Amino acid sequence: MPELPEVETVRRSLTEMLKENPEIEQVICRRKDLRFPLPLKFFSSWKGCRILWVERRAKYLLILTDIGGLVCHLGMTGNFRLIERSEERRTHDHVEFWLKGGAVLVYEDPRRFGFMLKWPGSWDKVSREPMGSEPLDEAWTAEELKLSIKGRKGPIKTLLMDQKIVVGIGNIYASEILFKSGVRPKRSAARVKLQEFERITFYSKQVLRAAIEGGGSSIRDFHSPQGADGGFQNQHQVYDREDKPCVVCSTPIRRIVLSGRSTFWCPKCQT
DNA sequence: CGTATTCCCTGCACGC
DNA sequence: TGCGTGCAGGGAATAC
């Protein structure tokens, strides 16, 4: 589901809602078979802890408490929402964080591609592959991007989505960023000029920032934990717009499949 | 080695 | 209406 802007939206929302009652009374698990099975001990260990703050790295959330951190990845359909204890549960509510004061933070995830784990002390140990640059970091520049894809010949869109190169950009934003950059998604990364890398890094930052400002893209089932829908889907210029007129030149938007993922682009605006 | 495909899972839109 | 098919924002294993 969520790419960097949606995860960041969830982080901000969690930070806000946990300000009042940051103490976890207990954690209840209704299904432990998420992407990776959760050990039973995982749930009992959080009893009575206090949540200090919530961080994001790549598409991961780190809920830091006074007794250690909880890392969470939302997969495709994972989400949090705040409810009352008496409120009816939904089919795919898998984990409940009962907070002091009566509210319950619920983790819902129909496809169960998401997961949680105990913070291992460093991000290097969270994912199998080393994580790439944070696109919103100042250090992530065209030169840096060019350097990190050196020698790779795959389509630029696939590499933009490669979390070993740069993190947080998923299928929606990759199409949007390349449209704004004027670069065809299937173009080999080896044939992308430095000036185009400049545009790609610039628009990556611009698009991701704007999406965060807009509260993320509410496609299908993404809503922020406080219930508000993100509004950025209304600003999608190519994603899911096959055959619809390009917002710039009216040429019908095309859809191709790259690495098994739907990819949208304008044949006139992108070269 | 890099790259492409497949799989994990449920829900939903679509065509017949 | 009902059923089969394909597809969905991620990531990792497997196959080439």
PDB file of C-alpha atoms in Angstrom, chain A:
ATOM      1  CA  MET A   1       0.000   0.000   0.000  1.00  0.00           C
ATOM      2  CA  PRO A   2       1.976   2.811   1.275  1.00  0.00           C
ATOM      3  CA  GLU A   3       4.982   4.538  -0.155  1.00  0.00           C
ATOM      4  CA  LEU A   4       7.097   7.074   1.666  1.00  0.00           C
ATOM      5  CA  PRO A   5       4.436   9.834   1.847  1.00  0.00           C
ATOM      6  CA  GLU A   6       1.805   7.480   3.233  1.00  0.00           C
ATOM      7  CA  VAL A   7       4.187   6.017   5.816  1.00  0.00           C
ATOM      8  CA  GLU A   8       5.246   9.525   6.798  1.00  0.00           C
ATOM      9  CA  THR A   9       1.580  10.492   7.087  1.00  0.00           C
ATOM     10  CA  VAL A  10       1.025   7.535   9.409  1.00  0.00           C
ATOM     11  CA  ARG A  11       4.105   8.507  11.429  1.00  0.00           C
ATOM     12  CA  ARG A  12       2.855  12.049  11.934  1.00  0.00           C
ATOM     13  CA  SER A  13      -0.576  10.839  12.816  1.00  0.00           C
ATOM     14  CA  LEU A  14       0.735   8.317  15.345  1.00  0.00           C
ATOM     15  CA  THR A  15       2.961  10.964  16.891  1.00  0.00           C
ATOM     16  CA  GLU A  16      -0.013  13.266  17.288  1.00  0.00           C
ATOM     17  CA  MET A  17      -2.411  10.698  18.714  1.00  0.00           C
ATOM     18  CA  LEU A  18       0.106   9.187  21.107  1.00  0.00           C
ATOM     19  CA  LYS A  19       0.947  12.535  22.650  1.00  0.00           C
ATOM     20  CA  GLU A  20      -2.003  12.287  25.042  1.00  0.00           C
ATOM     21  CA  ASN A  21      -1.758   8.714  26.238  1.00  0.00           C
ATOM     22  CA  PRO A  22       1.576   7.192  25.335  1.00  0.00           C
ATOM     23  CA  GLU A  23       1.367   4.264  27.761  1.00  0.00           C
ATOM     24  CA  ILE A  24       0.601   0.793  26.471  1.00  0.00           C
ATOM     25  CA  GLU A  25      -1.490  -1.226  28.931  1.00  0.00           C
ATOM     26  CA  GLN A  26      -1.372  -4.385  26.875  1.00  0.00           C
ATOM     27  CA  VAL A  27      -0.985  -5.686  23.351  1.00  0.00           C
ATOM     28  CA  ILE A  28      -3.531  -8.120  21.998  1.00  0.00           C
ATOM     29  CA  CYS A  29      -2.847 -10.241  18.951  1.00  0.00           C
ATOM     30  CA  ARG A  30      -5.696 -11.697  16.982  1.00  0.00           C
ATOM     31  CA  ARG A  31      -3.513 -13.074  14.194  1.00  0.00           C
ATOM     32  CA  LYS A  32       0.192 -13.542  14.449  1.00  0.00           C
ATOM     33  CA  ASP A  33       0.748 -14.847  10.935  1.00  0.00           C
ATOM     34  CA  LEU A  34       1.572 -11.603   9.215  1.00  0.00           C
ATOM     35  CA  ARG A  35       4.267 -11.610   6.580  1.00  0.00           C
ATOM     36  CA  PHE A  36       6.594 -13.035   9.194  1.00  0.00           C
ATOM     37  CA  PRO A  37       5.077 -14.887  12.134  1.00  0.00           C
ATOM     38  CA  LEU A  38       5.207 -12.864  15.337  1.00  0.00           C
ATOM     39  CA  PRO A  39       6.576 -14.652  18.411  1.00  0.00           C
ATOM     40  CA  LEU A  40       4.106 -14.746  21.302  1.00  0.00           C
ATOM     41  CA  LYS A  41       6.676 -13.152  23.554  1.00  0.00           C
ATOM     42  CA  PHE A  42       6.582 -10.129  21.293  1.00  0.00           C
ATOM     43  CA  PHE A  43       3.175  -9.099  22.577  1.00  0.00           C
ATOM     44  CA  SER A  44       3.605  -9.552  26.295  1.00  0.00           C
ATOM     45  CA  SER A  45       6.869  -7.635  26.255  1.00  0.00           C
ATOM     46  CA  TRP A  46       5.250  -4.229  25.645  1.00  0.00           C
ATOM     47  CA  LYS A  47       2.994  -4.273  28.686  1.00  0.00           C
ATOM     48  CA  GLY A  48       3.297  -1.053  30.672  1.00  0.00           C
ATOM     49  CA  CYS A  49       5.799   0.608  28.383  1.00  0.00           C
ATOM     50  CA  ARG A  50       5.700   4.244  27.369  1.00  0.00           C
ATOM     51  CA  ILE A  51       5.952   5.353  23.757  1.00  0.00           C
ATOM     52  CA  LEU A  52       8.543   8.094  23.382  1.00  0.00           C
ATOM     53  CA  TRP A  53       8.397   8.905  19.693  1.00  0.00           C
ATOM     54  CA  VAL A  54       7.830   7.486  16.239  1.00  0.00           C
ATOM     55  CA  GLU A  55      10.423   7.541  13.471  1.00  0.00           C
ATOM     56  CA  ARG A  56      10.407   6.615   9.820  1.00  0.00           C
ATOM     57  CA  ARG A  57      13.221   5.163   7.726  1.00  0.00           C
ATOM     58  CA  ALA A  58      12.382   4.154   4.159  1.00  0.00           C
ATOM     59  CA  LYS A  59       8.904   2.628   4.351  1.00  0.00           C
ATOM     60  CA  TYR A  60       9.470   1.381   7.894  1.00  0.00           C
ATOM     61  CA  LEU A  61       8.075   2.837  11.087  1.00  0.00           C
ATOM     62  CA  LEU A  62       9.973   2.681  14.368  1.00  0.00           C
ATOM     63  CA  ILE A  63       7.882   3.124  17.479  1.00  0.00           C
ATOM     64  CA  LEU A  64      10.409   3.863  20.163  1.00  0.00           C
ATOM     65  CA  THR A  65       9.476   3.105  23.765  1.00  0.00           C
ATOM     66  CA  ASP A  66      11.268   3.286  27.096  1.00  0.00           C
ATOM     67  CA  ILE A  67      11.941  -0.456  26.898  1.00  0.00           C
ATOM     68  CA  GLY A  68      12.988  -0.703  23.255  1.00  0.00           C
ATOM     69  CA  GLY A  69      11.687  -0.156  19.748  1.00  0.00           C
ATOM     70  CA  LEU A  70       9.004  -1.757  17.655  1.00  0.00           C
ATOM     71  CA  VAL A  71       9.587  -1.784  13.905  1.00  0.00           C
ATOM     72  CA  CYS A  72       6.576  -2.004  11.630  1.00  0.00           C
ATOM     73  CA  HIS A  73       6.230  -2.312   7.879  1.00  0.00           C
ATOM     74  CA  LEU A  74       2.772  -1.792   6.421  1.00  0.00           C
ATOM     75  CA  GLY A  75       3.269  -3.987   3.361  1.00  0.00           C
ATOM     76  CA  MET A  76       0.573  -3.291   0.793  1.00  0.00           C
ATOM     77  CA  THR A  77      -2.516  -2.908   2.943  1.00  0.00           C
ATOM     78  CA  GLY A  78      -1.341  -2.349   6.505  1.00  0.00           C
ATOM     79  CA  ASN A  79      -2.706   0.579   8.472  1.00  0.00           C
ATOM     80  CA  PHE A  80      -3.308   1.855  11.962  1.00  0.00           C
ATOM     81  CA  ARG A  81      -6.421   3.432  13.337  1.00  0.00           C
ATOM     82  CA  LEU A  82      -7.497   4.669  16.734  1.00  0.00           C
ATOM     83  CA  ILE A  83     -10.749   3.314  18.154  1.00  0.00           C
ATOM     84  CA  GLU A  84     -12.615   2.972  21.436  1.00  0.00           C
ATOM     85  CA  ARG A  85     -12.466  -0.327  23.297  1.00  0.00           C
ATOM     86  CA  SER A  86     -16.157  -0.961  22.807  1.00  0.00           C
ATOM     87  CA  GLU A  87     -15.994  -0.319  19.099  1.00  0.00           C
ATOM     88  CA  GLU A  88     -16.650  -3.193  16.722  1.00  0.00           C
ATOM     89  CA  ARG A  89     -13.559  -4.813  15.252  1.00  0.00           C
ATOM     90  CA  ARG A  90     -13.046  -5.415  11.552  1.00  0.00           C
ATOM     91  CA  THR A  91     -12.212  -8.688   9.841  1.00  0.00           C
ATOM     92  CA  HIS A  92      -8.535  -7.896   9.396  1.00  0.00           C
ATOM     93  CA  ASP A  93      -7.752  -6.177  12.676  1.00  0.00           C
ATOM     94  CA  HIS A  94      -4.736  -8.247  13.689  1.00  0.00           C
ATOM     95  CA  VAL A  95      -2.979  -6.419  16.508  1.00  0.00           C
ATOM     96  CA  GLU A  96      -4.367  -4.125  19.217  1.00  0.00           C
ATOM     97  CA  PHE A  97      -2.385  -1.726  21.369  1.00  0.00           C
ATOM     98  CA  TRP A  98      -4.538  -0.890  24.379  1.00  0.00           C
ATOM     99  CA  LEU A  99      -3.576   2.569  25.544  1.00  0.00           C
ATOM    100  CA  LYS A 100      -3.969   4.095  28.959  1.00  0.00           C
ATOM    101  CA  GLY A 101      -7.096   6.258  28.912  1.00  0.00           C
ATOM    102  CA  GLY A 102      -9.250   3.824  26.956  1.00  0.00           C
ATOM    103  CA  ALA A 103      -8.263   4.226  23.329  1.00  0.00           C
ATOM    104  CA  VAL A 104      -7.033   1.309  21.250  1.00  0.00           C
ATOM    105  CA  LEU A 105      -4.522   1.577  18.443  1.00  0.00           C
ATOM    106  CA  VAL A 106      -5.449  -1.132  15.942  1.00  0.00           C
ATOM    107  CA  TYR A 107      -3.277  -2.590  13.209  1.00  0.00           C
ATOM    108  CA  GLU A 108      -5.403  -3.668  10.261  1.00  0.00           C
ATOM    109  CA  ASP A 109      -3.940  -5.500   7.269  1.00  0.00           C
ATOM    110  CA  PRO A 110      -6.138  -7.532   4.887  1.00  0.00           C
ATOM    111  CA  ARG A 111      -3.348  -8.975   2.765  1.00  0.00           C
ATOM    112  CA  ARG A 112      -0.984  -9.487   5.686  1.00  0.00           C
ATOM    113  CA  PHE A 113       2.108  -8.443   3.754  1.00  0.00           C
ATOM    114  CA  GLY A 114       3.027  -6.159   6.624  1.00  0.00           C
ATOM    115  CA  PHE A 115       5.012  -7.201   9.678  1.00  0.00           C
ATOM    116  CA  MET A 116       6.355  -6.120  13.038  1.00  0.00           C
ATOM    117  CA  LEU A 117       9.561  -6.950  14.784  1.00  0.00           C
ATOM    118  CA  LYS A 118      11.574  -5.889  17.757  1.00  0.00           C
ATOM    119  CA  TRP A 119      14.016  -3.105  16.931  1.00  0.00           C
ATOM    120  CA  PRO A 120      17.346  -4.843  16.431  1.00  0.00           C
ATOM    121  CA  GLY A 121      19.340  -1.717  17.236  1.00  0.00           C
ATOM    122  CA  SER A 122      20.193  -0.631  13.722  1.00  0.00           C
ATOM    123  CA  TRP A 123      18.427  -0.248  10.411  1.00  0.00           C
ATOM    124  CA  ASP A 124      21.011  -2.459   8.709  1.00  0.00           C
ATOM    125  CA  LYS A 125      19.527  -5.442  10.499  1.00  0.00           C
ATOM    126  CA  VAL A 126      15.910  -4.639   9.669  1.00  0.00           C
ATOM    127  CA  SER A 127      15.942  -5.533   5.977  1.00  0.00           C
ATOM    128  CA  ARG A 128      17.964  -8.206   4.213  1.00  0.00           C
ATOM    129  CA  GLU A 129      19.328  -5.797   1.661  1.00  0.00           C
ATOM    130  CA  PRO A 130      21.134  -2.595   2.585  1.00  0.00           C
ATOM    131  CA  MET A 131      18.847   0.417   2.461  1.00  0.00           C
ATOM    132  CA  GLY A 132      19.473   3.156  -0.054  1.00  0.00           C
ATOM    133  CA  SER A 133      19.432   6.915   0.423  1.00  0.00           C
ATOM    134  CA  GLU A 134      16.520   8.837   1.878  1.00  0.00           C
ATOM    135  CA  PRO A 135      15.243  10.853  -1.080  1.00  0.00           C
ATOM    136  CA  LEU A 136      14.410  13.874   1.061  1.00  0.00           C
ATOM    137  CA  ASP A 137      17.921  14.060   2.496  1.00  0.00           C
ATOM    138  CA  GLU A 138      19.981  16.917   1.149  1.00  0.00           C
ATOM    139  CA  ALA A 139      22.766  14.441   0.563  1.00  0.00           C
ATOM    140  CA  TRP A 140      20.668  12.674  -2.069  1.00  0.00           C
ATOM    141  CA  THR A 141      21.687  14.483  -5.240  1.00  0.00           C
ATOM    142  CA  ALA A 142      21.869  13.725  -8.951  1.00  0.00           C
ATOM    143  CA  GLU A 143      25.541  12.835  -8.577  1.00  0.00           C
ATOM    144  CA  GLU A 144      24.754  10.509  -5.694  1.00  0.00           C
ATOM    145  CA  LEU A 145      21.958   8.823  -7.657  1.00  0.00           C
ATOM    146  CA  LYS A 146      24.108   8.459 -10.766  1.00  0.00           C
ATOM    147  CA  LEU A 147      26.859   6.953  -8.646  1.00  0.00           C
ATOM    148  CA  SER A 148      24.579   4.450  -6.957  1.00  0.00           C
ATOM    149  CA  ILE A 149      23.159   3.106 -10.224  1.00  0.00           C
ATOM    150  CA  LYS A 150      26.489   2.967 -11.977  1.00  0.00           C
ATOM    151  CA  GLY A 151      26.757  -0.090 -14.156  1.00  0.00           C
ATOM    152  CA  ARG A 152      23.063  -0.886 -13.988  1.00  0.00           C
ATOM    153  CA  LYS A 153      21.293  -1.110 -17.321  1.00  0.00           C
ATOM    154  CA  GLY A 154      17.726  -1.763 -16.259  1.00  0.00           C
ATOM    155  CA  PRO A 155      14.845   0.645 -16.851  1.00  0.00           C
ATOM    156  CA  ILE A 156      15.212   3.855 -14.865  1.00  0.00           C
ATOM    157  CA  LYS A 157      11.786   3.349 -13.313  1.00  0.00           C
ATOM    158  CA  THR A 158      12.724  -0.056 -11.932  1.00  0.00           C
ATOM    159  CA  LEU A 159      15.894   1.391 -10.429  1.00  0.00           C
ATOM    160  CA  LEU A 160      14.033   4.343  -8.945  1.00  0.00           C
ATOM    161  CA  MET A 161      11.906   1.784  -7.117  1.00  0.00           C
ATOM    162  CA  ASP A 162      14.941  -0.261  -6.034  1.00  0.00           C
ATOM    163  CA  GLN A 163      15.156   0.230  -2.276  1.00  0.00           C
ATOM    164  CA  LYS A 164      18.888  -0.522  -2.330  1.00  0.00           C
ATOM    165  CA  ILE A 165      19.396   2.627  -4.401  1.00  0.00           C
ATOM    166  CA  VAL A 166      16.851   5.047  -2.988  1.00  0.00           C
ATOM    167  CA  VAL A 167      14.150   4.242  -0.465  1.00  0.00           C
ATOM    168  CA  GLY A 168      10.478   5.080  -0.218  1.00  0.00           C
ATOM    169  CA  ILE A 169       9.606   5.457  -3.883  1.00  0.00           C
ATOM    170  CA  GLY A 170       7.069   2.834  -4.931  1.00  0.00           C
ATOM    171  CA  ASN A 171       5.001   2.174  -7.986  1.00  0.00           C
ATOM    172  CA  ILE A 172       2.769   5.233  -7.942  1.00  0.00           C
ATOM    173  CA  TYR A 173       5.357   7.891  -7.227  1.00  0.00           C
ATOM    174  CA  ALA A 174       7.918   6.395  -9.618  1.00  0.00           C
ATOM    175  CA  SER A 175       5.537   7.010 -12.527  1.00  0.00           C
ATOM    176  CA  GLU A 176       4.648  10.479 -11.279  1.00  0.00           C
ATOM    177  CA  ILE A 177       8.272  11.505 -10.761  1.00  0.00           C
ATOM    178  CA  LEU A 178       9.396  10.327 -14.202  1.00  0.00           C
ATOM    179  CA  PHE A 179       6.496  12.132 -15.852  1.00  0.00           C
ATOM    180  CA  LYS A 180       7.483  15.411 -14.220  1.00  0.00           C
ATOM    181  CA  SER A 181      11.106  14.720 -15.081  1.00  0.00           C
ATOM    182  CA  GLY A 182      10.283  14.117 -18.746  1.00  0.00           C
ATOM    183  CA  VAL A 183      12.041  10.742 -18.788  1.00  0.00           C
ATOM    184  CA  ARG A 184      10.495   7.572 -20.210  1.00  0.00           C
ATOM    185  CA  PRO A 185      10.203   4.902 -17.531  1.00  0.00           C
ATOM    186  CA  LYS A 186      11.597   2.122 -19.722  1.00  0.00           C
ATOM    187  CA  ARG A 187      14.731   4.025 -20.693  1.00  0.00           C
ATOM    188  CA  SER A 188      17.890   2.255 -19.618  1.00  0.00           C
ATOM    189  CA  ALA A 189      19.437   3.958 -16.593  1.00  0.00           C
ATOM    190  CA  ALA A 190      22.742   3.829 -18.449  1.00  0.00           C
ATOM    191  CA  ARG A 191      21.338   6.269 -20.990  1.00  0.00           C
ATOM    192  CA  VAL A 192      20.037   8.816 -18.545  1.00  0.00           C
ATOM    193  CA  LYS A 193      22.042  12.063 -18.677  1.00  0.00           C
ATOM    194  CA  LEU A 194      23.246  13.935 -15.624  1.00  0.00           C
ATOM    195  CA  GLN A 195      20.854  16.777 -16.383  1.00  0.00           C
ATOM    196  CA  GLU A 196      18.006  14.251 -16.330  1.00  0.00           C
ATOM    197  CA  PHE A 197      19.221  12.855 -13.023  1.00  0.00           C
ATOM    198  CA  GLU A 198      19.063  16.426 -11.773  1.00  0.00           C
ATOM    199  CA  ARG A 199      15.420  16.596 -12.754  1.00  0.00           C
ATOM    200  CA  ILE A 200      14.678  13.155 -11.338  1.00  0.00           C
ATOM    201  CA  THR A 201      16.127  13.977  -7.919  1.00  0.00           C
ATOM    202  CA  PHE A 202      14.525  17.432  -7.935  1.00  0.00           C
ATOM    203  CA  TYR A 203      11.061  16.126  -8.795  1.00  0.00           C
ATOM    204  CA  SER A 204      11.400  13.151  -6.460  1.00  0.00           C
ATOM    205  CA  LYS A 205      11.800  15.574  -3.602  1.00  0.00           C
ATOM    206  CA  GLN A 206       9.075  17.869  -4.892  1.00  0.00           C
ATOM    207  CA  VAL A 207       6.514  15.121  -5.508  1.00  0.00           C
ATOM    208  CA  LEU A 208       7.201  13.320  -2.228  1.00  0.00           C
ATOM    209  CA  ARG A 209       7.022  16.566  -0.239  1.00  0.00           C
ATOM    210  CA  ALA A 210       3.797  17.601  -1.936  1.00  0.00           C
ATOM    211  CA  ALA A 211       2.309  14.167  -1.286  1.00  0.00           C
ATOM    212  CA  ILE A 212       3.232  14.368   2.394  1.00  0.00           C
ATOM    213  CA  GLU A 213       1.661  17.817   2.543  1.00  0.00           C
ATOM    214  CA  GLY A 214      -1.468  16.355   0.990  1.00  0.00           C
ATOM    215  CA  GLY A 215      -1.612  13.565   3.557  1.00  0.00           C
ATOM    216  CA  GLY A 216      -0.600  10.841   1.112  1.00  0.00           C
ATOM    217  CA  SER A 217      -2.541   9.223  -1.699  1.00  0.00           C
ATOM    218  CA  SER A 218      -5.793   7.565  -0.693  1.00  0.00           C
ATOM    219  CA  ILE A 219      -5.969   4.804  -3.243  1.00  0.00           C
ATOM    220  CA  ARG A 220      -8.190   1.900  -2.381  1.00  0.00           C
ATOM    221  CA  ASP A 221      -7.754   1.459   1.332  1.00  0.00           C
ATOM    222  CA  PHE A 222      -5.275   4.034   2.519  1.00  0.00           C
ATOM    223  CA  HIS A 223      -6.516   6.419   5.174  1.00  0.00           C
ATOM    224  CA  SER A 224      -4.507   8.147   7.832  1.00  0.00           C
ATOM    225  CA  PRO A 225      -4.843   6.655  11.330  1.00  0.00           C
ATOM    226  CA  GLN A 226      -7.023   9.597  12.350  1.00  0.00           C
ATOM    227  CA  GLY A 227      -9.419   8.722   9.578  1.00  0.00           C
ATOM    228  CA  ALA A 228      -8.749  11.581   7.201  1.00  0.00           C
ATOM    229  CA  ASP A 229      -8.211  10.607   3.606  1.00  0.00           C
ATOM    230  CA  GLY A 230      -5.063  11.693   1.897  1.00  0.00           C
ATOM    231  CA  GLY A 231      -5.723  13.977  -1.004  1.00  0.00           C
ATOM    232  CA  PHE A 232      -2.741  13.446  -3.212  1.00  0.00           C
ATOM    233  CA  GLN A 233      -4.433  10.941  -5.516  1.00  0.00           C
ATOM    234  CA  ASN A 234      -6.242  13.936  -7.009  1.00  0.00           C
ATOM    235  CA  GLN A 235      -2.877  15.256  -8.096  1.00  0.00           C
ATOM    236  CA  HIS A 236      -1.765  12.095  -9.884  1.00  0.00           C
ATOM    237  CA  GLN A 237      -0.908  13.134 -13.410  1.00  0.00           C
ATOM    238  CA  VAL A 238      -0.265   9.734 -14.990  1.00  0.00           C
ATOM    239  CA  TYR A 239      -0.825   6.964 -12.438  1.00  0.00           C
ATOM    240  CA  ASP A 240      -3.934   4.912 -13.253  1.00  0.00           C
ATOM    241  CA  ARG A 241      -4.778   7.267 -16.131  1.00  0.00           C
ATOM    242  CA  GLU A 242      -4.304   4.938 -19.100  1.00  0.00           C
ATOM    243  CA  ASP A 243      -5.883   6.360 -22.291  1.00  0.00           C
ATOM    244  CA  LYS A 244      -6.839   9.544 -20.501  1.00  0.00           C
ATOM    245  CA  PRO A 245      -5.436  12.808 -21.882  1.00  0.00           C
ATOM    246  CA  CYS A 246      -2.077  13.980 -20.595  1.00  0.00           C
ATOM    247  CA  VAL A 247      -2.623  16.977 -18.341  1.00  0.00           C
ATOM    248  CA  VAL A 248       0.064  18.839 -20.269  1.00  0.00           C
ATOM    249  CA  CYS A 249      -0.355  17.891 -23.935  1.00  0.00           C
ATOM    250  CA  SER A 250      -3.594  15.841 -24.096  1.00  0.00           C
ATOM    251  CA  THR A 251      -1.836  12.847 -25.665  1.00  0.00           C
ATOM    252  CA  PRO A 252      -3.384   9.627 -24.309  1.00  0.00           C
ATOM    253  CA  ILE A 253      -1.424   8.267 -21.340  1.00  0.00           C
ATOM    254  CA  ARG A 254       0.066   4.837 -21.945  1.00  0.00           C
ATOM    255  CA  ARG A 255       0.379   1.855 -19.673  1.00  0.00           C
ATOM    256  CA  ILE A 256       3.208  -0.664 -19.874  1.00  0.00           C
ATOM    257  CA  VAL A 257       4.411  -3.351 -17.492  1.00  0.00           C
ATOM    258  CA  LEU A 258       7.930  -3.113 -16.074  1.00  0.00           C
ATOM    259  CA  SER A 259       9.182  -5.721 -13.632  1.00  0.00           C
ATOM    260  CA  GLY A 260       5.616  -6.880 -13.316  1.00  0.00           C
ATOM    261  CA  ARG A 261       4.312  -3.479 -12.241  1.00  0.00           C
ATOM    262  CA  SER A 262       1.916  -1.202 -14.085  1.00  0.00           C
ATOM    263  CA  THR A 263       3.712   1.852 -15.364  1.00  0.00           C
ATOM    264  CA  PHE A 264       2.081   4.980 -16.746  1.00  0.00           C
ATOM    265  CA  TRP A 265       3.671   7.586 -18.968  1.00  0.00           C
ATOM    266  CA  CYS A 266       3.078  10.194 -21.657  1.00  0.00           C
ATOM    267  CA  PRO A 267       4.677   9.345 -25.023  1.00  0.00           C
ATOM    268  CA  LYS A 268       4.987  13.012 -25.948  1.00  0.00           C
ATOM    269  CA  CYS A 269       6.141  14.626 -22.698  1.00  0.00           C
ATOM    270  CA  GLN A 270       8.619  11.900 -21.806  1.00  0.00           C
ATOM    271  CA  THR A 271      11.645  11.073 -23.944  1.00  0.00           C
TER     272      THR A 271
END
